[in-house]
Amino acid sequence: MSTLDITDVSFPPYVDQRPGTAGLRKKVSVFSQPHYVEMFTQAVFSTLKLPAGSRLVIGGDGRYFNSEAIQRLMAVAVANGVSEIIVGQHGLLSTPAASHLIRLRHAAAGFILTASHNPGGPSGDFGLKFNTPTGGQAPEHVTDEVFRISQQQTGYRRADLPHVDLSRTGITRLAGLVVEVVDPVADYAVLMESLFDFQRIADWLRAGHRIRFDAMHAVTGPYARRILVERLGAPLDSLRHAEPLPDFGGLHPDPNPIDAAGLVAESRGAGAPDLLAASDGDGDRNMILGPDTFLSPCDSVAVMLANVTRIPGYREGVPGVARSMPTSRALDVVAASLGLPCYETPTGWRFFCNLLEAGRIGLCGEESFGTSSAHCREKDGLWAVLFWLNLLAVDGRSLPGILRDHWARFGRHHYQRWDYVVPDAGRANELMEALRRLLPALQGTNPAGGIIDTADDFHYRDPVDASESAHQGVRLIFSNGARIVYRLSGTGTAGATLRVYLERHVTLPGEIVLSTPAALTPLGELAAQIARIAHHTGLSAPTGMI
Ligand code: G1P
Ligand code: ZN
């Protein structure tokens, strides 16, 4: 069989290709520089050292530059041992669907082209993350090695690959290379049907219950259409913004109450649907609402655990659960009641992957609208929506009813995240350094009505591979059930974002019904005062609150 010609291209290294919380994320203007995609891809392959004949999965969220990046990436992949590529039609694959496909097809690696919930379009963001054969994101020691190599390499290898048509499903053979363009939804839909009781959900919808799903002009549109509408029978007008667009129609594809304000408005007042949900650019996040109810992602995963055996795919229960450190401790309370281990990991989905792979956990979540189970190795937006639909269908209570009863039983964890966007990253770093220096003095003090039992900088030791991750966020844990966490975002593409996470566990009925802002504003002000946020950043109030 003839093979494709391989060319060695000389080019000086880019020195800014350091992957962050979830892959390499940069402005489109940075990614579209000459050879930028190729150089990063080469650094990945030089790290992975795949044997000849390897299989690769590729797909993205459809944002601007997706198609071009895929073609460029494929040329480098083929020159570095890949001889079989599975790619989503039109270059689309949601992050959880890609994770599933990598596992299902025993691929040696996967590339997911996304900047998640960051804006798209020519002036927006682009991103590249790569996953291991487990379907999970590459661990830190691997991404560190990619960065090291990227700073030293003097070029890359590319195959002389003609433009590959991604518009039609099917198999193309090209001189020793097999490219399979797959329906991005099919395998994922089969997986969902194996976990959830589709019949019960369809019956529940047929009985007159209504849902509303906002795909935010991002990748979940085709998934929602196939599963919610065609398979479960929801009317077509249950979907909002269901067409994937390269610039997300100018929207910010971030499922949170600010960026999905239209959906929040639809959840208010008489006639609101029984469940409303939105997902992000690449389909791994979820925001879920009920009539006049915002479901905190921290509560969502806790309620899921409390009800997990009522869902067919989880009848046997789960071996344990995990949450990222800044996520509220609502999950811990339920886990304790069931006698299950609850692991606390640093921010970023990849930290759950070892625990999932080792069979230690079966459910996990992050406050940042991320929830999933062992069915893949990424968080999964539509999976969370289907879990809640299944729960509503078997339970009979409304979403707000389930939540109220949950709080009455376990207490409520009021929870908020205050974000401070700091244009000058240096000042944000100074703030964190000053705060770390302050920690020994804070321990045991009693500011504004609560003793600080623990004041530390979260350090994680992975229980599976014993790897260490230091400086994962400053924690102030109060004896009265309150907690403040400070950390800097690792996904931004400019400046810095200081995230301040606030939490209070309350059990008295009068405190449970308090509005979350009323319950947490004093704690947020205390957090600002302790870290001297105004002094360091010039910001006297958060730039955003979620
Ligand atoms: C944010 C979220 C984090 C999530 C990540 C990727 O990271 O906080 O939970 O895993 O996006 O979706 P951050 O910007 O805080 O580093
Ligand atoms: Zn995402």
XYZ file of C-alpha atoms and ligand atoms in Angstrom:
563
model
C 0.000 0.000 0.000
C 1.387 3.423 -0.851
C 1.806 5.893 1.981
C 1.342 9.616 2.169
C 4.405 11.812 1.758
C 5.769 13.174 5.016
C 7.445 16.572 5.239
C 9.553 17.965 8.076
C 8.722 21.634 8.577
C 11.218 23.827 10.460
C 9.738 26.507 12.657
C 10.856 28.241 15.868
C 8.987 27.218 19.033
C 5.998 29.088 20.369
C 6.662 29.671 24.037
C 3.073 30.217 25.185
C 1.571 26.764 24.668
C 0.962 25.880 28.295
C -2.262 23.885 28.760
C -4.495 25.179 31.597
C -7.396 23.711 33.626
C -8.847 22.146 30.462
C -6.407 22.108 27.555
C -4.743 24.894 25.607
C -7.032 27.882 25.338
C -6.180 31.060 23.435
C -7.736 33.760 21.312
C -8.496 32.710 17.729
C -5.954 35.339 16.660
C -3.275 33.400 18.557
C -4.353 29.955 17.350
C -4.487 31.084 13.724
C -0.852 32.185 13.664
C 1.237 30.257 11.135
C 1.902 26.667 12.254
C 0.472 27.300 15.742
C -1.933 24.333 15.685
C 0.694 22.122 14.072
C 3.379 23.004 16.601
C 1.122 22.253 19.576
C -0.118 19.045 17.995
C 3.472 17.983 17.385
C 4.345 18.644 21.036
C 1.445 16.393 22.043
C 2.532 13.578 19.735
C 6.186 13.927 20.721
C 4.978 13.403 24.294
C 2.560 10.560 23.585
C 4.890 8.705 21.185
C 2.052 6.665 19.664
C 3.033 3.487 17.837
C 2.442 3.271 14.088
C -1.112 2.189 13.291
C -2.746 4.154 16.139
C -6.404 5.183 16.163
C -7.431 8.752 16.978
C -10.796 10.393 17.734
C -11.306 14.051 16.736
C -14.252 16.392 17.165
C -15.058 19.866 18.325
C -17.808 22.210 19.434
C -18.190 23.734 15.962
C -16.804 27.135 16.865
C -15.034 29.380 14.367
C -11.725 27.798 13.195
C -12.939 24.264 14.107
C -12.854 22.874 10.557
C -9.539 24.425 9.618
C -7.871 23.289 12.832
C -9.105 19.715 12.294
C -7.529 19.512 8.843
C -4.228 20.870 10.138
C -4.258 18.608 13.144
C -4.968 15.512 11.048
C -1.939 16.163 8.831
C 0.374 16.207 11.857
C -1.342 13.210 13.461
C -0.842 11.068 10.379
C 2.853 11.939 10.273
C 3.139 10.808 13.902
C 1.837 7.259 13.841
C -1.920 7.705 13.373
C -3.392 5.561 10.620
C -7.052 5.596 11.608
C -9.055 8.723 12.392
C -12.605 8.759 13.697
C -14.041 12.233 13.324
C -17.517 13.672 13.960
C -19.556 14.751 10.941
C -18.997 18.457 10.234
C -16.174 18.202 12.761
C -18.677 18.051 15.623
C -18.501 15.980 18.800
C -19.612 17.084 22.222
C -16.939 16.601 24.862
C -18.795 13.738 26.619
C -19.624 12.077 23.280
C -15.946 12.275 22.307
C -14.940 10.778 25.648
C -17.377 7.923 25.119
C -16.197 7.329 21.558
C -12.548 7.155 22.624
C -13.457 4.424 25.114
C -15.895 2.610 22.858
C -13.526 2.451 19.911
C -10.373 1.841 21.963
C -8.629 4.865 20.491
C -5.045 5.666 21.472
C -5.986 9.305 22.056
C -8.566 11.945 21.285
C -8.486 15.615 20.412
C -11.395 17.834 21.399
C -11.420 21.263 19.818
C -13.181 23.619 22.166
C -12.835 26.599 24.412
C -15.893 25.318 26.291
C -18.097 28.191 27.441
C -15.800 30.980 26.217
C -17.171 33.175 23.392
C -16.453 32.126 19.803
C -16.099 33.830 16.434
C -13.029 35.462 14.872
C -12.448 37.675 17.908
C -13.382 34.942 20.397
C -11.510 32.016 21.861
C -10.376 28.653 20.581
C -9.025 25.636 22.397
C -7.489 22.224 22.015
C -7.500 19.489 24.599
C -6.330 15.954 24.243
C -7.574 12.898 26.046
C -6.039 9.557 26.880
C -7.386 6.090 25.943
C -9.520 6.180 29.106
C -11.478 9.050 27.528
C -10.260 11.429 30.232
C -8.198 14.555 29.863
C -4.459 14.100 29.914
C -3.076 14.319 33.465
C -0.925 17.180 34.644
C 2.447 15.437 34.281
C 1.608 14.797 30.619
C 0.461 18.358 29.898
C 3.574 19.651 31.698
C 5.719 17.540 29.383
C 3.838 18.847 26.333
C 4.571 22.390 27.457
C 8.233 21.582 28.028
C 8.597 20.065 24.574
C 6.638 22.880 22.917
C 9.213 25.372 24.143
C 12.123 23.483 22.656
C 10.952 21.896 19.447
C 12.177 23.370 16.194
C 9.464 22.178 13.866
C 6.945 19.478 13.171
C 6.160 16.636 10.777
C 3.151 16.737 8.508
C 1.667 14.303 6.023
C 0.734 15.516 2.608
C -2.955 14.986 3.283
C -5.564 16.210 0.815
C -8.542 18.111 2.271
C -10.821 15.545 3.937
C -14.563 15.995 3.349
C -16.274 15.942 6.765
C -19.764 16.739 5.522
C -20.845 13.113 4.909
C -20.638 10.107 7.190
C -18.687 7.143 5.881
C -15.214 5.715 5.477
C -12.516 7.143 3.193
C -9.266 5.287 2.533
C -6.249 7.336 1.560
C -2.930 5.588 0.975
C -2.677 3.666 4.246
C -4.940 6.015 6.199
C -8.557 5.330 7.134
C -10.793 8.289 7.954
C -14.203 7.449 9.361
C -16.677 10.311 9.555
C -19.283 9.349 12.166
C -22.698 10.606 13.177
C -21.746 12.554 16.322
C -24.944 11.623 18.179
C -25.568 7.933 17.437
C -23.273 6.142 19.914
C -23.927 8.699 22.612
C -27.692 8.282 22.278
C -27.334 4.507 22.683
C -25.292 5.067 25.848
C -27.919 7.399 27.312
C -30.664 4.913 26.574
C -28.693 2.226 28.437
C -28.628 4.398 31.581
C -32.059 5.998 31.729
C -35.646 4.840 31.532
C -36.594 6.460 28.233
C -40.066 4.966 28.355
C -40.853 6.556 31.720
C -39.538 9.916 30.552
C -41.554 9.720 27.326
C -44.697 8.828 29.320
C -44.069 11.719 31.698
C -43.791 14.106 28.760
C -46.858 12.651 27.117
C -48.766 13.234 30.352
C -48.359 16.961 29.743
C -45.114 17.823 31.527
C -42.978 20.326 29.695
C -39.256 20.878 29.264
C -37.212 23.649 27.710
C -33.619 23.085 26.646
C -31.290 25.889 25.541
C -28.384 24.650 23.395
C -26.997 28.197 23.173
C -26.231 27.737 19.450
C -23.506 25.302 20.469
C -22.826 21.611 20.050
C -25.738 20.095 22.021
C -28.370 21.243 19.511
C -28.199 18.053 17.395
C -27.971 15.871 20.513
C -31.022 17.476 22.116
C -33.012 17.251 18.904
C -32.273 13.555 18.458
C -32.728 12.498 22.094
C -35.256 14.886 23.613
C -37.426 15.500 20.560
C -37.101 12.523 18.207
C -36.565 9.824 20.820
C -38.473 11.058 23.872
C -41.203 12.931 22.044
C -40.771 16.445 23.441
C -42.267 19.034 21.067
C -39.748 20.785 18.813
C -40.404 24.118 20.494
C -38.931 22.613 23.674
C -35.562 23.565 22.172
C -33.982 26.999 22.093
C -30.963 28.033 19.985
C -30.632 24.465 18.672
C -28.568 25.230 15.544
C -24.783 25.099 16.166
C -23.211 28.331 14.846
C -19.491 29.215 14.540
C -19.949 32.332 16.681
C -22.773 30.878 18.819
C -25.013 33.558 17.324
C -23.052 36.135 19.305
C -24.165 34.481 22.551
C -21.848 33.529 25.362
C -22.414 29.749 25.501
C -22.124 29.539 29.259
C -25.054 27.929 31.063
C -25.327 30.169 34.095
C -28.059 32.535 35.274
C -26.339 35.556 33.718
C -25.571 34.229 30.237
C -28.754 32.172 30.026
C -30.914 34.958 31.456
C -33.629 34.313 28.852
C -34.082 30.785 30.132
C -34.172 32.000 33.724
C -36.939 34.442 32.747
C -38.943 31.552 31.275
C -38.673 29.688 34.589
C -40.564 32.409 36.429
C -44.280 32.743 37.012
C -47.315 30.676 36.115
C -46.966 28.320 33.177
C -43.227 27.759 33.573
C -41.997 24.411 32.186
C -41.389 21.604 34.704
C -37.684 21.499 33.900
C -35.480 23.996 32.068
C -31.855 23.383 31.183
C -28.953 24.767 29.218
C -25.596 23.393 28.152
C -22.362 25.070 27.080
C -20.200 25.309 23.951
C -18.967 21.710 24.046
C -21.875 20.124 25.897
C -20.184 19.151 29.129
C -21.863 21.679 31.428
C -25.434 21.862 32.601
C -27.610 24.417 34.302
C -30.955 23.100 35.522
C -33.942 25.129 36.644
C -37.432 24.313 37.812
C -40.474 26.557 38.141
C -39.238 29.607 40.078
C -36.221 27.554 41.127
C -32.520 27.718 40.423
C -30.890 24.359 41.110
C -27.379 24.931 42.417
C -25.006 22.440 40.759
C -23.746 21.605 44.260
C -27.273 20.636 45.327
C -27.906 18.850 42.052
C -25.162 16.261 42.561
C -26.206 15.801 46.207
C -29.839 15.134 45.233
C -28.627 12.778 42.501
C -26.718 10.736 45.059
C -29.668 10.646 47.449
C -31.801 9.180 44.634
C -29.236 7.331 42.569
C -30.637 3.806 42.935
C -33.954 4.943 41.462
C -32.294 5.389 38.048
C -31.883 2.157 36.004
C -28.170 2.597 35.166
C -27.370 3.061 38.864
C -29.645 0.485 40.530
C -26.672 -1.077 42.317
C -25.637 2.282 43.788
C -22.193 3.849 43.502
C -18.942 2.896 45.277
C -18.205 6.492 46.287
C -18.488 10.089 45.102
C -16.252 13.102 44.594
C -16.516 16.853 44.312
C -14.001 19.551 43.499
C -12.718 21.342 46.580
C -14.609 24.638 46.012
C -17.895 22.775 45.412
C -20.217 22.929 48.432
C -20.213 20.125 50.939
C -23.860 19.212 50.285
C -22.596 16.012 48.638
C -20.521 15.072 51.697
C -23.581 15.129 53.927
C -25.514 12.704 51.721
C -22.449 10.474 51.254
C -21.969 10.312 55.027
C -25.610 9.291 55.493
C -25.048 6.423 53.048
C -21.673 5.470 54.490
C -19.919 6.219 51.205
C -16.496 7.793 50.711
C -16.578 11.352 49.369
C -13.319 12.519 47.794
C -12.298 16.186 47.574
C -10.222 16.980 44.490
C -8.692 20.124 43.007
C -10.684 22.128 40.453
C -10.723 20.552 36.981
C -12.464 17.429 35.762
C -9.286 15.505 35.125
C -8.775 14.973 38.859
C -11.892 12.787 38.954
C -10.606 10.515 36.213
C -8.225 8.362 38.269
C -10.954 7.811 40.862
C -13.466 6.861 38.160
C -11.003 4.618 36.375
C -10.080 2.854 39.626
C -13.761 2.229 40.348
C -13.652 4.262 43.558
C -16.430 6.655 42.583
C -19.544 6.537 40.445
C -20.805 10.115 40.636
C -18.987 13.434 40.781
C -19.516 17.126 40.309
C -18.157 20.638 40.304
C -19.857 23.869 41.295
C -19.151 25.215 37.823
C -22.172 23.444 36.318
C -20.362 20.137 35.795
C -21.780 16.757 36.793
C -21.227 13.229 35.541
C -20.820 9.568 36.379
C -18.597 6.677 35.377
C -20.315 6.378 31.972
C -17.557 8.500 30.412
C -14.539 10.461 31.646
C -15.807 13.998 31.137
C -18.622 15.961 32.669
C -21.817 15.605 30.725
C -24.506 18.264 30.312
C -27.233 16.260 28.617
C -26.647 13.297 30.919
C -27.463 15.555 33.899
C -30.648 16.744 32.178
C -31.710 13.150 31.487
C -30.929 12.143 35.072
C -33.250 14.855 36.359
C -35.942 14.028 33.799
C -35.778 10.384 34.855
C -35.961 11.370 38.519
C -38.964 13.654 37.936
C -40.664 10.931 35.915
C -40.329 8.278 38.639
C -40.811 10.565 41.626
C -44.014 12.468 41.021
C -42.941 15.558 42.985
C -41.922 18.761 41.202
C -38.265 19.817 41.038
C -38.761 22.497 43.719
C -40.610 19.925 45.826
C -37.748 17.422 45.640
C -35.267 20.139 46.545
C -37.276 21.431 49.520
C -37.624 17.936 50.951
C -33.911 17.300 50.418
C -33.001 20.438 52.396
C -35.447 19.542 55.155
C -33.661 16.225 55.542
C -29.998 17.175 55.066
C -29.945 20.913 55.720
C -29.179 23.454 53.026
C -25.778 24.603 51.799
C -26.286 28.188 50.692
C -23.687 28.685 48.005
C -22.361 31.438 45.750
C -19.277 32.214 43.697
C -18.121 35.802 43.479
C -15.794 36.497 40.547
C -13.438 39.467 40.339
C -12.040 40.054 36.859
C -8.620 41.630 37.313
C -7.115 42.984 34.078
C -3.602 42.931 35.536
C -2.796 39.295 36.358
C 0.214 40.398 38.429
C -2.021 42.121 40.959
C -4.215 39.035 41.317
C -1.118 36.914 41.945
C 0.076 39.392 44.572
C -3.274 39.119 46.328
C -3.021 35.331 46.484
C 0.557 35.471 47.724
C -0.346 37.955 50.440
C -3.267 35.773 51.459
C -1.067 32.699 51.699
C 1.349 34.582 53.941
C -1.581 35.519 56.164
C -2.794 31.952 56.700
C -0.905 31.078 59.912
C -2.214 34.259 61.548
C -5.815 33.563 60.490
C -5.982 30.092 61.989
C -8.015 30.097 65.197
C -9.204 33.693 64.883
C -12.846 34.636 65.225
C -13.778 37.213 62.610
C -17.450 38.217 62.534
C -19.052 35.402 64.440
C -17.175 32.264 63.490
C -13.895 30.656 64.484
C -11.596 29.743 61.618
C -10.784 26.095 62.309
C -8.718 25.614 59.181
C -6.811 28.172 57.129
C -4.740 26.442 54.472
C -3.722 26.196 50.848
C -5.363 23.069 49.449
C -2.871 20.357 48.623
C -4.043 17.176 46.907
C -2.465 13.786 46.938
C -4.136 11.547 44.384
C -5.171 8.374 46.247
C -4.691 6.271 43.109
C -1.303 7.298 41.718
C 0.002 9.344 44.668
C 0.701 12.365 42.442
C 0.749 15.679 44.287
C -0.920 18.962 43.311
C -0.042 21.944 45.454
C -1.544 25.452 45.745
C -5.019 24.486 44.629
C -6.837 27.259 46.480
C -6.919 28.942 49.867
C -9.540 27.607 52.275
C -10.956 29.232 55.370
C -13.196 26.725 57.133
C -15.284 28.037 60.016
C -16.525 26.042 63.000
C -20.122 27.160 62.316
C -20.357 25.374 58.965
C -19.299 28.342 56.819
C -16.435 28.280 54.347
C -14.590 30.719 52.106
C -12.353 29.544 49.261
C -10.126 31.721 47.080
C -8.455 30.665 43.842
C -7.433 32.083 40.486
C -9.123 30.819 37.341
C -7.009 28.599 35.090
C -9.129 28.871 31.953
C -8.998 32.561 31.055
C -7.164 33.856 27.999
C -6.382 37.386 29.271
C -5.774 38.985 32.691
C -6.870 36.997 35.751
C -10.103 36.100 37.484
C -10.162 35.756 41.233
C -12.888 33.345 42.293
C -14.246 33.583 45.818
C -16.488 30.666 46.793
C -18.889 31.162 49.707
C -20.797 28.502 51.576
C -22.947 28.203 54.702
C -24.614 25.034 55.901
C -27.900 25.781 57.699
C -30.469 23.449 59.233
C -33.049 25.733 60.855
C -36.216 26.136 58.757
C -35.976 29.947 58.923
C -32.426 29.846 57.555
C -33.229 27.267 54.889
C -35.833 29.539 53.279
C -33.556 32.592 53.332
C -32.562 33.818 49.898
C -29.000 32.816 49.104
C -27.790 36.439 48.700
C -29.264 37.298 52.101
C -27.585 34.245 53.614
C -24.172 34.908 52.100
C -23.590 38.635 51.577
C -22.007 39.158 55.020
C -19.640 36.235 54.381
C -18.727 37.638 50.962
C -17.937 41.008 52.493
C -15.807 39.332 55.116
C -13.985 37.426 52.369
C -13.228 40.680 50.545
C -11.988 42.269 53.733
C -9.717 39.387 54.752
C -8.064 39.171 51.322
C -7.987 42.981 50.937
C -9.483 42.607 47.494
C -10.158 46.313 46.987
C -6.618 47.181 48.046
C -4.977 44.723 45.661
C -7.291 44.981 42.680
C -9.068 48.321 42.976
C -12.391 46.440 42.773
C -14.837 47.316 45.533
C -17.425 44.761 44.373
C -17.368 41.504 42.422
C -17.574 41.723 38.652
C -20.017 38.840 38.601
C -21.854 36.523 41.000
C -23.126 33.044 40.273
C -13.459 26.510 35.308
C -14.250 25.905 36.444
C -13.800 24.486 36.687
C -13.900 23.681 35.395
C -13.135 24.388 34.288
C -13.314 23.687 32.951
O -12.089 26.545 35.658
O -14.121 26.672 37.627
O -14.577 23.920 37.707
O -13.389 22.396 35.568
O -13.608 25.726 34.158
O -14.633 23.664 32.539
P -11.367 27.855 36.223
O -11.608 28.962 35.246
O -12.038 28.172 37.538
O -9.936 27.435 36.373
Zn -17.450 22.939 28.474
